[in-house]
Coordinates of C-alpha atoms in Angstrom, one line a residue:
M1 CA -8.5 -36.3 -20.1
R2 CA -6.6 -33.1 -21.7
T3 CA -4.0 -31.5 -19.3
E4 CA -3.9 -28.1 -17.9
E5 CA -1.5 -26.8 -20.9
E6 CA -3.8 -28.3 -23.6
L7 CA -7.3 -27.2 -21.8
F8 CA -5.5 -23.3 -21.4
A9 CA -4.1 -23.4 -25.0
A10 CA -7.9 -24.4 -26.8
K11 CA -9.1 -21.4 -24.6
D12 CA -6.6 -19.3 -25.8
R13 CA -7.2 -20.4 -29.5
A14 CA -11.1 -19.7 -28.9
V15 CA -10.7 -16.2 -27.5
G16 CA -10.4 -14.1 -30.8
R17 CA -13.4 -15.8 -31.5
L18 CA -15.2 -14.7 -28.9
L19 CA -14.8 -11.3 -28.0
A20 CA -15.4 -10.7 -31.3
L21 CA -19.2 -11.3 -30.2
P22 CA -21.4 -8.2 -29.3
G23 CA -21.6 -8.2 -25.4
V24 CA -19.1 -10.6 -24.7
T25 CA -16.3 -9.3 -22.0
A26 CA -14.1 -12.1 -20.9
V27 CA -13.3 -15.8 -21.6
G28 CA -12.0 -18.4 -18.9
L29 CA -12.0 -21.6 -17.7
G30 CA -13.9 -22.8 -15.2
G31 CA -17.5 -24.8 -13.9
R32 CA -20.6 -25.0 -15.3
E33 CA -24.0 -23.4 -14.0
V34 CA -27.4 -24.8 -14.1
G35 CA -30.3 -22.6 -12.4
G36 CA -27.5 -21.2 -10.5
A37 CA -26.6 -24.6 -9.6
P38 CA -22.3 -25.6 -10.2
T39 CA -22.7 -28.8 -12.2
G40 CA -19.0 -29.4 -11.6
E41 CA -18.1 -29.7 -15.1
L42 CA -15.4 -27.9 -16.5
V43 CA -16.3 -25.7 -19.8
L44 CA -15.0 -22.7 -21.8
R45 CA -17.1 -19.5 -19.6
V46 CA -18.0 -16.8 -21.6
Y47 CA -19.2 -13.3 -20.1
V48 CA -21.2 -10.9 -21.0
E49 CA -22.5 -7.6 -20.5
R50 CA -26.5 -8.6 -20.0
K51 CA -27.9 -11.7 -20.6
L52 CA -30.6 -12.0 -23.7
P53 CA -32.7 -14.9 -25.2
L54 CA -31.5 -16.7 -27.9
D55 CA -34.4 -15.8 -30.4
A56 CA -33.2 -11.9 -29.5
L57 CA -30.4 -12.7 -31.1
P58 CA -28.9 -12.9 -35.1
A59 CA -27.6 -16.7 -35.1
E60 CA -24.0 -14.9 -35.5
H61 CA -23.7 -13.4 -32.4
L62 CA -24.8 -16.6 -30.7
V63 CA -21.9 -18.0 -28.3
P64 CA -21.4 -21.9 -29.9
A65 CA -22.2 -24.8 -27.7
E66 CA -19.2 -26.1 -28.0
I67 CA -15.4 -25.2 -29.5
E68 CA -13.1 -27.8 -29.8
G69 CA -14.9 -30.4 -27.6
L70 CA -15.3 -27.6 -24.6
A71 CA -18.6 -26.9 -23.6
T72 CA -19.4 -23.1 -23.3
D73 CA -21.0 -21.8 -20.3
V74 CA -22.8 -17.9 -20.2
A75 CA -22.1 -15.7 -17.7
E76 CA -23.5 -12.3 -16.7
M77 CA -20.7 -10.1 -15.4
G78 CA -20.5 -6.7 -17.0
R79 CA -17.3 -5.0 -18.3
H80 CA -13.9 -4.3 -16.0
T81 CA -11.9 -1.4 -14.5
F82 CA -8.9 -1.0 -12.6
A83 CA -9.8 -1.5 -9.2
A84 CA -7.3 0.2 -7.6
G85 CA -13.0 -19.6 7.5
P86 CA -16.6 -19.5 6.9
P87 CA -17.4 -17.3 3.9
V88 CA -16.5 -13.7 4.0
P89 CA -20.0 -12.0 2.2
G90 CA -19.2 -8.9 -0.1
R91 CA -19.8 -5.8 0.1
V92 CA -22.7 -3.8 -1.1
A93 CA -21.9 -1.4 -4.1
D94 CA -22.8 1.8 -2.3
V95 CA -20.6 1.6 0.0
P96 CA -19.6 5.1 1.6
A97 CA -16.1 6.8 0.9
D98 CA -15.6 7.2 4.3
F99 CA -15.9 3.7 4.5
A100 CA -12.2 3.6 3.6
D101 CA -9.3 2.5 5.5
D102 CA -6.7 5.6 5.4
E103 CA -5.3 4.0 8.8
T104 CA -1.3 4.3 8.8
R105 CA -0.3 0.5 10.1
R106 CA 2.9 -0.1 12.2
P107 CA 4.6 -2.8 12.5
L108 CA 3.6 -2.8 8.3
V109 CA 0.9 -5.0 7.5
G110 CA -0.5 -6.3 3.9
G111 CA -4.1 -5.2 3.1
S112 CA -3.2 -1.4 4.2
R113 CA -3.6 1.7 2.4
L114 CA -0.7 2.5 -0.1
M115 CA -0.3 5.8 -2.0
A116 CA 2.2 6.6 -4.7
E117 CA 2.4 10.1 -6.0
N118 CA -1.4 11.3 -6.2
R119 CA -2.4 7.2 -6.4
I120 CA -3.8 5.1 -3.8
G121 CA -4.0 1.4 -3.5
T122 CA -3.8 -1.0 -1.5
L123 CA -0.4 -2.9 -0.1
G124 CA -1.1 -6.7 -0.6
C125 CA 1.4 -8.7 1.6
L126 CA 5.1 -8.6 2.0
L127 CA 8.1 -10.4 0.3
E128 CA 11.5 -11.2 0.9
H129 CA 14.6 -11.6 -0.6
Q130 CA 15.6 -15.3 -0.7
T131 CA 19.4 -14.8 -0.2
D132 CA 20.1 -11.2 1.0
P133 CA 18.1 -10.5 4.7
A134 CA 18.4 -6.7 4.3
K135 CA 15.9 -6.3 1.6
V136 CA 12.2 -6.5 2.4
Y137 CA 9.5 -5.3 -0.3
A138 CA 5.9 -4.9 -0.3
L139 CA 3.7 -5.8 -3.4
T140 CA 1.2 -4.0 -5.4
N141 CA 0.1 -3.4 -9.0
W142 CA 1.9 -1.7 -11.5
H143 CA -0.7 0.9 -11.8
V144 CA -0.6 1.8 -8.5
A145 CA 3.1 2.5 -8.2
V146 CA 4.0 3.8 -11.5
G147 CA 0.7 4.2 -12.6
F148 CA -1.4 3.9 -15.9
D149 CA 0.7 5.2 -18.6
S150 CA 4.0 3.6 -18.0
R151 CA 3.5 0.6 -19.1
D152 CA 7.1 0.1 -20.5
I153 CA 9.7 -1.5 -17.9
N154 CA 12.2 0.1 -18.9
A155 CA 10.3 3.5 -17.5
P156 CA 12.5 5.4 -14.9
F157 CA 10.2 4.2 -12.1
D158 CA 13.0 3.7 -9.1
A159 CA 12.9 7.1 -7.9
I160 CA 9.1 6.9 -7.0
R161 CA 8.3 7.0 -3.3
A162 CA 5.2 5.2 -2.0
G163 CA 3.5 5.9 1.5
Q164 CA 0.9 5.2 3.9
P165 CA 0.6 7.5 2.9
K166 CA 2.7 10.0 1.8
L167 CA 2.6 12.9 4.7
A168 CA 4.9 15.2 5.4
S169 CA 7.3 15.1 8.1
C170 CA 10.4 15.9 9.2
T171 CA 11.7 12.2 10.4
R172 CA 10.2 8.6 9.3
C173 CA 8.6 8.2 12.7
C174 CA 5.7 10.3 11.4
S175 CA 6.4 10.1 7.9
R176 CA 4.4 7.7 6.5
L177 CA 6.8 7.3 3.4
I178 CA 7.6 3.3 3.4
G179 CA 10.2 2.9 0.9
T180 CA 10.8 2.8 -3.1
V181 CA 9.3 1.0 -6.0
A182 CA 12.1 -1.2 -7.4
E183 CA 10.6 -3.4 -9.5
G184 CA 7.2 -4.7 -11.6
E185 CA 5.4 -4.4 -14.8
F186 CA 2.4 -4.1 -17.0
D187 CA 2.0 -6.7 -19.3
E188 CA -1.4 -7.5 -20.8
I189 CA 0.2 -10.7 -22.6
R190 CA 1.5 -11.7 -20.2
G191 CA -1.1 -10.7 -18.1
T192 CA 1.1 -9.2 -15.6
D193 CA 0.3 -6.0 -13.1
F194 CA 2.3 -5.8 -10.4
A195 CA 4.7 -3.6 -8.4
V196 CA 7.0 -4.1 -5.5
I197 CA 8.4 -1.5 -3.4
Q198 CA 12.2 -2.1 -1.1
L199 CA 11.6 -1.1 2.2
D200 CA 13.4 1.6 3.9
V201 CA 15.7 0.2 6.7
G202 CA 14.5 0.6 9.7
M203 CA 10.6 -0.5 9.1
D204 CA 9.1 -2.3 10.9
W205 CA 6.9 -5.0 9.4
T206 CA 4.9 -8.2 9.8
A207 CA 3.9 -11.3 7.8
D208 CA 0.4 -10.4 8.1
I209 CA -2.6 -9.2 6.1
F210 CA -4.4 -7.1 8.6
E211 CA -7.6 -9.0 9.6
I212 CA -6.8 -12.2 7.6
G213 CA -3.6 -13.1 10.3
A214 CA -0.4 -14.6 9.6
V215 CA 0.3 -15.6 5.8
A216 CA 1.1 -19.3 5.1
G217 CA 2.8 -19.3 2.0
T218 CA 1.3 -19.6 -1.5
H219 CA -0.7 -21.9 -4.0
T220 CA -1.3 -22.2 -7.1
L221 CA -4.6 -22.7 -8.6
T222 CA -6.0 -25.3 -11.1
T223 CA -9.0 -25.9 -13.2
G224 CA -10.2 -29.2 -10.8
K225 CA -9.9 -27.0 -8.1
I226 CA -12.4 -24.3 -9.1
A227 CA -14.7 -26.5 -11.2
G228 CA -17.3 -26.5 -8.5
H229 CA -17.6 -22.7 -8.1
D230 CA -16.8 -23.6 -4.1
Y231 CA -12.7 -22.5 -3.9
Q232 CA -13.3 -19.4 -1.5
V233 CA -10.7 -16.8 -1.2
R234 CA -10.7 -13.4 0.8
K235 CA -8.9 -10.1 0.2
R236 CA -8.4 -7.1 2.6
G237 CA -8.5 -3.6 0.9
H238 CA -8.1 -0.1 1.6
R239 CA -11.6 0.6 0.1
T240 CA -13.7 -2.1 0.7
R241 CA -12.0 -3.7 3.3
L242 CA -12.5 -7.3 4.2
T243 CA -14.6 -9.1 1.5
G244 CA -14.6 -12.6 0.1
G245 CA -15.6 -14.9 -3.0
T246 CA -15.8 -17.7 -5.0
V247 CA -12.7 -18.6 -7.5
D248 CA -15.4 -18.5 -10.6
A249 CA -12.4 -19.3 -13.6
L250 CA -8.9 -19.3 -14.2
G251 CA -6.7 -18.2 -17.5
V252 CA -9.6 -15.7 -18.5
S253 CA -9.0 -13.4 -20.9
L254 CA -10.4 -9.8 -20.7
P255 CA -10.4 -6.4 -22.7
L256 CA -9.6 -3.6 -20.3
L257 CA -8.7 -0.1 -21.9
G258 CA -8.2 -0.7 -24.9
F259 CA -6.1 -4.0 -24.5
T260 CA -7.0 -7.5 -23.8
V261 CA -5.4 -8.7 -20.3
Q262 CA -5.0 -12.6 -20.2
N263 CA -4.7 -15.4 -17.9
S264 CA -6.2 -13.8 -14.8
I265 CA -8.1 -14.9 -11.9
L266 CA -11.6 -14.3 -11.6
V267 CA -13.3 -14.3 -8.5
K268 CA -17.2 -13.7 -8.1
A269 CA -18.3 -11.9 -4.7
N270 CA -19.7 -14.0 -2.1
P271 CA -23.6 -13.2 -1.2
D272 CA -24.0 -10.7 1.6
P273 CA -27.3 -12.6 3.6
T274 CA -27.8 -8.9 5.8
S275 CA -28.2 -6.7 2.5
P276 CA -31.6 -6.7 0.6
P277 CA -31.7 -9.5 -2.2
T278 CA -32.2 -6.7 -4.6
Q279 CA -28.6 -4.7 -3.4
P280 CA -26.0 -5.6 -5.9
I281 CA -22.5 -6.8 -3.7
V282 CA -19.1 -6.2 -5.0
F283 CA -15.8 -8.0 -4.2
V284 CA -13.5 -4.9 -5.2
L285 CA -14.1 -1.3 -5.6
P286 CA -11.1 1.4 -6.8
G287 CA -8.6 1.8 -4.2
D288 CA -8.7 -1.8 -3.9
S289 CA -6.2 -2.6 -6.4
G290 CA -2.9 -4.3 -5.0
S291 CA -5.1 -6.5 -2.6
A292 CA -3.9 -10.0 -2.0
L293 CA -5.9 -12.9 -2.8
V294 CA -5.8 -15.6 -0.1
N295 CA -7.3 -18.7 0.3
D296 CA -8.9 -20.5 3.6
A297 CA -5.0 -21.6 4.4
N298 CA -4.2 -17.9 4.4
E299 CA -2.1 -19.0 1.0
V300 CA -1.7 -16.1 -1.3
V301 CA -3.1 -17.2 -4.7
G302 CA -3.0 -13.7 -6.3
L303 CA -2.7 -10.2 -6.7
V304 CA -6.4 -8.5 -7.2
F305 CA -5.7 -5.6 -10.0
S306 CA -9.7 -5.5 -11.7
Q307 CA -13.2 -4.9 -10.9
M308 CA -16.7 -4.8 -12.2
G309 CA -18.1 -1.4 -12.6
P310 CA -20.2 -1.1 -9.4
G311 CA -23.4 0.6 -11.2
F312 CA -24.6 -3.0 -12.6
E313 CA -27.1 -1.0 -15.1
G314 CA -29.0 -3.4 -17.0
R315 CA -28.1 -6.6 -14.8
T316 CA -30.9 -9.1 -15.0
T317 CA -30.6 -11.8 -12.4
P318 CA -33.1 -13.9 -11.2
P319 CA -36.0 -12.8 -8.6
G320 CA -34.7 -11.9 -5.0
T321 CA -31.0 -12.8 -6.3
Q322 CA -28.2 -10.6 -5.5
P323 CA -26.3 -9.0 -8.2
L324 CA -22.7 -9.9 -7.6
S325 CA -20.0 -8.0 -8.9
F326 CA -16.5 -9.8 -10.0
G327 CA -12.6 -9.2 -9.5
G328 CA -9.3 -10.1 -11.9
A329 CA -6.2 -11.0 -10.1
V330 CA -2.7 -11.8 -11.1
P331 CA -1.7 -15.5 -10.2
I332 CA 0.9 -14.9 -7.4
D333 CA 3.1 -17.5 -9.0
R334 CA 3.6 -15.9 -12.2
I335 CA 4.8 -12.6 -10.4
L336 CA 7.5 -14.6 -8.4
T337 CA 8.5 -16.4 -11.7
R338 CA 8.7 -12.8 -13.5
L339 CA 10.4 -11.0 -10.7
T340 CA 13.4 -13.4 -11.2
E341 CA 13.1 -12.7 -15.1
L342 CA 12.7 -8.4 -15.3
P343 CA 16.5 -6.8 -15.3
K344 CA 17.1 -6.4 -11.5
H345 CA 16.4 -10.4 -11.5
L346 CA 14.7 -10.4 -8.0
P347 CA 14.4 -13.8 -6.0
L348 CA 11.5 -13.0 -3.8
K349 CA 9.2 -15.3 -1.9
V350 CA 6.2 -14.2 0.0
A351 CA 6.7 -13.8 3.8
T352 CA 5.4 -16.5 5.9
A353 CA 5.2 -16.6 9.8
A354 CA 3.8 -19.2 12.2
S355 CA 1.5 -16.8 14.4
A356 CA 0.5 -13.3 13.8
G357 CA 1.7 -10.1 15.5
I358 CA 5.6 -11.2 15.1
K359 CA 7.4 -7.7 14.2
R360 CA 10.2 -7.9 12.0
T361 CA 12.6 -4.9 11.4
V362 CA 14.4 -4.5 7.4
P363 CA 18.2 -4.4 8.6
G364 CA 21.2 -1.9 8.1
H365 CA 20.1 0.9 9.7
A366 CA 22.3 3.2 11.0
M367 CA 22.1 3.8 15.2
V368 CA 22.0 7.3 16.9
A369 CA 22.5 8.3 19.9
V370 CA 19.5 9.1 22.0
P371 CA 20.0 12.5 23.8
E372 CA 19.4 11.9 27.4
E373 CA 17.7 15.7 27.6
V374 CA 15.3 14.5 25.5
T375 CA 14.3 11.7 27.6
A376 CA 14.1 13.4 30.7
A377 CA 12.3 16.5 29.2
L378 CA 9.3 13.5 28.8
G379 CA 10.3 11.3 31.2
V380 CA 11.5 8.4 29.8
T381 CA 12.7 5.7 32.2
A382 CA 15.4 2.6 31.7
G383 CA 14.3 0.1 29.3
A384 CA 11.1 2.1 28.4
M385 CA 12.1 3.1 24.4
A386 CA 10.6 1.7 22.2
G387 CA 12.9 -0.3 19.0
T388 CA 16.1 0.3 21.1
S389 CA 18.7 -1.6 23.3
A390 CA 21.3 -1.2 25.2
A391 CA 23.4 -2.9 23.1
G392 CA 22.3 -0.7 20.0
S393 CA 20.6 -3.3 18.3
T394 CA 17.0 -2.7 16.8
V395 CA 14.5 -4.5 18.7
G396 CA 13.5 -7.1 16.1
S397 CA 16.0 -6.5 13.3
G398 CA 16.9 -9.7 11.5
A399 CA 14.6 -13.0 10.8
G400 CA 12.5 -12.4 13.8
S401 CA 14.9 -11.8 16.6
A402 CA 14.5 -10.2 19.5
V403 CA 16.8 -8.1 21.4
G404 CA 16.2 -6.3 25.2
S405 CA 18.0 -5.0 28.2
A406 CA 16.8 -4.2 31.7
A407 CA 19.5 -1.3 31.0
A408 CA 18.4 2.7 29.4
P409 CA 19.5 1.7 26.0
E410 CA 21.7 4.7 24.5
R411 CA 20.6 4.2 20.7
F412 CA 18.2 3.7 18.4
A413 CA 17.9 3.3 14.5
A414 CA 17.7 7.0 12.8
G415 CA 14.7 7.7 11.9
A416 CA 13.1 5.4 13.6
P417 CA 10.5 5.8 16.6
W418 CA 11.6 5.1 20.2
L419 CA 8.8 6.8 22.4
P420 CA 6.6 4.3 24.1
A421 CA 4.0 7.1 23.9
P422 CA 2.1 7.1 20.8
L423 CA 2.0 9.9 18.5
P424 CA -0.3 12.6 19.1
D425 CA -3.5 12.9 17.5
P426 CA -3.2 14.2 13.5
G427 CA -5.4 17.1 14.3
F428 CA -2.6 18.4 16.8
A429 CA -1.0 20.1 13.3
R430 CA -4.3 21.9 12.9
A431 CA -4.1 23.3 16.5
V432 CA -0.5 24.3 16.4
Q433 CA -1.0 25.9 12.8
S434 CA -4.1 27.9 14.8
D435 CA -1.6 29.0 17.6
L436 CA 1.2 29.8 15.3
D437 CA -1.1 32.1 13.0
R438 CA -1.8 34.4 15.6
S439 CA 1.5 36.5 15.3
R440 CA 3.7 37.6 12.4
S441 CA 6.3 35.4 13.1
G442 CA 4.8 32.3 13.7
R443 CA 2.6 32.9 10.5
A444 CA 6.2 33.2 8.7
L445 CA 7.0 29.9 10.3
I446 CA 3.9 28.2 8.8
D447 CA 4.8 29.7 5.4
A448 CA 8.4 28.4 5.5
W449 CA 7.1 25.2 6.1
L450 CA 4.5 25.1 3.4
E451 CA 6.7 26.4 0.9
H452 CA 9.9 24.1 1.6
Q453 CA 8.7 21.0 2.9
D454 CA 9.7 18.6 0.2
E455 CA 13.3 19.8 -0.4
L456 CA 13.5 19.3 3.7
L457 CA 12.1 16.2 3.7
D458 CA 14.4 14.9 0.6
L459 CA 17.7 16.7 2.3
V460 CA 16.8 14.3 5.8
N461 CA 16.2 11.3 4.1
G462 CA 18.1 11.5 0.5
N463 CA 21.0 13.7 1.2
R464 CA 23.5 11.4 3.9
R465 CA 25.8 14.8 4.9
V466 CA 22.4 16.5 6.2
A467 CA 20.6 13.4 7.6
A468 CA 24.4 12.7 9.7
V469 CA 24.0 16.2 10.9
W470 CA 20.3 16.3 11.6
H471 CA 20.2 12.9 13.4
R472 CA 23.6 13.7 15.4
S473 CA 22.5 17.0 16.4
G474 CA 19.6 15.7 18.0
G475 CA 17.3 17.0 15.1
S476 CA 14.9 13.5 14.7
A477 CA 14.4 13.3 18.7
L478 CA 13.9 16.8 19.2
F479 CA 11.5 16.8 16.4
Q480 CA 9.5 13.9 18.0
L481 CA 9.4 15.9 21.3
F482 CA 7.9 19.0 19.7
I483 CA 5.0 17.5 18.7
R484 CA 4.2 15.7 21.8
M485 CA 4.8 19.3 23.4
P486 CA 1.4 21.0 22.4
E487 CA -0.1 17.9 24.9
R488 CA 2.2 18.2 27.5
P489 CA 2.4 21.8 28.7
D490 CA 4.5 20.5 31.6
V491 CA 7.2 19.8 29.4
T492 CA 10.5 22.2 27.8
V493 CA 12.8 22.4 25.6
P494 CA 16.0 21.0 27.3
R495 CA 18.8 23.5 27.4
T496 CA 21.6 21.2 26.1
V497 CA 21.8 18.1 23.9
H498 CA 24.2 15.8 23.9
G499 CA 25.5 17.8 26.7
R500 CA 26.1 21.1 23.7
P501 CA 24.0 24.1 24.1
L502 CA 20.9 23.9 22.1
S503 CA 21.6 27.1 19.7
D504 CA 24.4 25.1 18.7
C505 CA 22.9 22.1 17.5
L506 CA 20.1 24.1 15.9
D507 CA 23.1 26.2 14.1
R508 CA 24.5 22.9 12.9
I509 CA 21.6 22.0 11.6
Q510 CA 20.8 25.4 10.2
S511 CA 23.9 25.5 8.5
A512 CA 23.6 21.7 6.9
F513 CA 20.0 22.4 5.6
G514 CA 21.4 26.0 4.0
R515 CA 25.2 24.2 2.8
Y516 CA 23.0 21.2 0.6
G517 CA 19.6 23.3 -0.1
S518 CA 18.5 26.3 -2.3
S519 CA 19.4 29.4 -1.8
R520 CA 15.9 30.4 -1.4
L521 CA 15.8 27.6 1.5
R522 CA 18.8 28.8 2.9
S523 CA 17.9 32.9 3.1
D524 CA 14.5 31.9 4.7
L525 CA 16.1 29.5 7.5
E526 CA 18.2 32.7 8.4
R527 CA 15.5 35.1 8.5
I528 CA 13.1 32.9 10.8
R529 CA 15.7 32.3 13.0
E530 CA 16.4 35.6 13.5
Q531 CA 12.4 36.5 14.6
L532 CA 12.4 33.2 16.8
P533 CA 12.9 33.2 20.1
D534 CA 15.3 31.2 21.6
L535 CA 13.6 28.0 22.5
A536 CA 15.9 26.7 25.7
G537 CA 13.7 26.1 28.7
L538 CA 10.6 27.1 26.9
S539 CA 7.3 25.0 27.2
Y540 CA 4.8 25.0 24.7
P541 CA 2.3 28.0 26.2
Q542 CA 5.4 30.0 26.7
F543 CA 6.8 29.4 23.3
I544 CA 3.7 30.6 22.0
A545 CA 3.4 33.5 23.9
A546 CA 7.2 34.3 23.3
L547 CA 6.1 34.7 19.6
G548 CA 3.6 37.5 20.4
I549 CA 0.3 38.2 19.0
D550 CA -0.8 40.4 16.5

């Protein structure tokens, strides 16, 4: 009996010959099917865009019956493109765009939307550094995090910020930024397409995949396990959410955008018994790239990176049989091995948990005092604040620890949410903009924010001196207060912060932004400060009234 290495070597020698045949889209090792039923025999699976009768093809275009003693089996699949328990069905190919899951999930969880610059994909799962507990990473595809044109591993990718999605905010309690791209690669020869994003300190996360549960570990697939076409896997992606399939082949070589990606896992979508029998069913669609491929034991086996086009044009299936699509994935063990070999030599492991919902926090975040005046304005009682403790330790920080106290917490992680009340509905921003637009001063405030928001965010999140002034002067806490005030007309702005007059705190914040920001930002801040009324003691309706109405 041949070993796994010998089988894959024979497949590799046959790839060039088979992919040169017209219509062949991929080659891998998998189980034979006869009349749609698996036989359990391991064969060379040869995938074609469309199966044709043998007499319709010239002899030189036929797939050989066997190669190097391995029988061949021809299956219909189509061409690939990047995607960005009981068996789970696939999704109909025409699933509407608004079905996509655009929720921002905190604590951070696998199976959620991920955005880097203008690229949208999926956060697959979380990874932990094996020797440094202060480092936690999110796993996705290289083509999601860095893009299609940055295939050189030495490309300057370590300044790319990723989020869920990247929305503007003056504090990480509202910002959807989660971290910075730290390592990864796209290498078609090795068959790798992955990137890891190091999470910002203070970020809450769980070792879960949404709708799947706690991750139990990793698993390496072998040909013997998948030959029967009954090895079930699932993925949870941004675009199609939870879908299921069976592993159809391993070590797959498939042409993609002008090159051939090697050694992939190929997954065939499960049929959907609730849909019409002629309705095409997909496992992944664009936007699902980066999803973790998980088996029935909740072990990660791979990372989804590609999909068959959803159009299914020209597909031929037996009458009453659903056309089923395929998805490609990178084996997880190859990703973890490559991370130790790349320049940063990251020894990472897939984060696991004994049960779902165990919140953890990336340690190392600076702690700042909670302004008592802000908590009093909101009526927050002792012990009610989220993510803090009287001892100044973030609840859940470290490896699953939990610290709590009945006493009023005094400190919180800079930029982290500490209020028990949920953030307001995203529509509040549009309502506030409408209110501000009624006056000249309000419009000036809107214009300044639209022009300078990126610079302001960069200063708060990237300049330590500005960040220190921002947090110590109560900027983060005041922002958390301000965004709730439109829904709380009874709440007023405190006259002091940490015992200092509010105007002094705002002066310090303005001075820090002006010192380290651009001259245009400095000028606009000075102009706006002169136009705005004194905020101390005002409620939101009073503030809008004080701006005047044109």
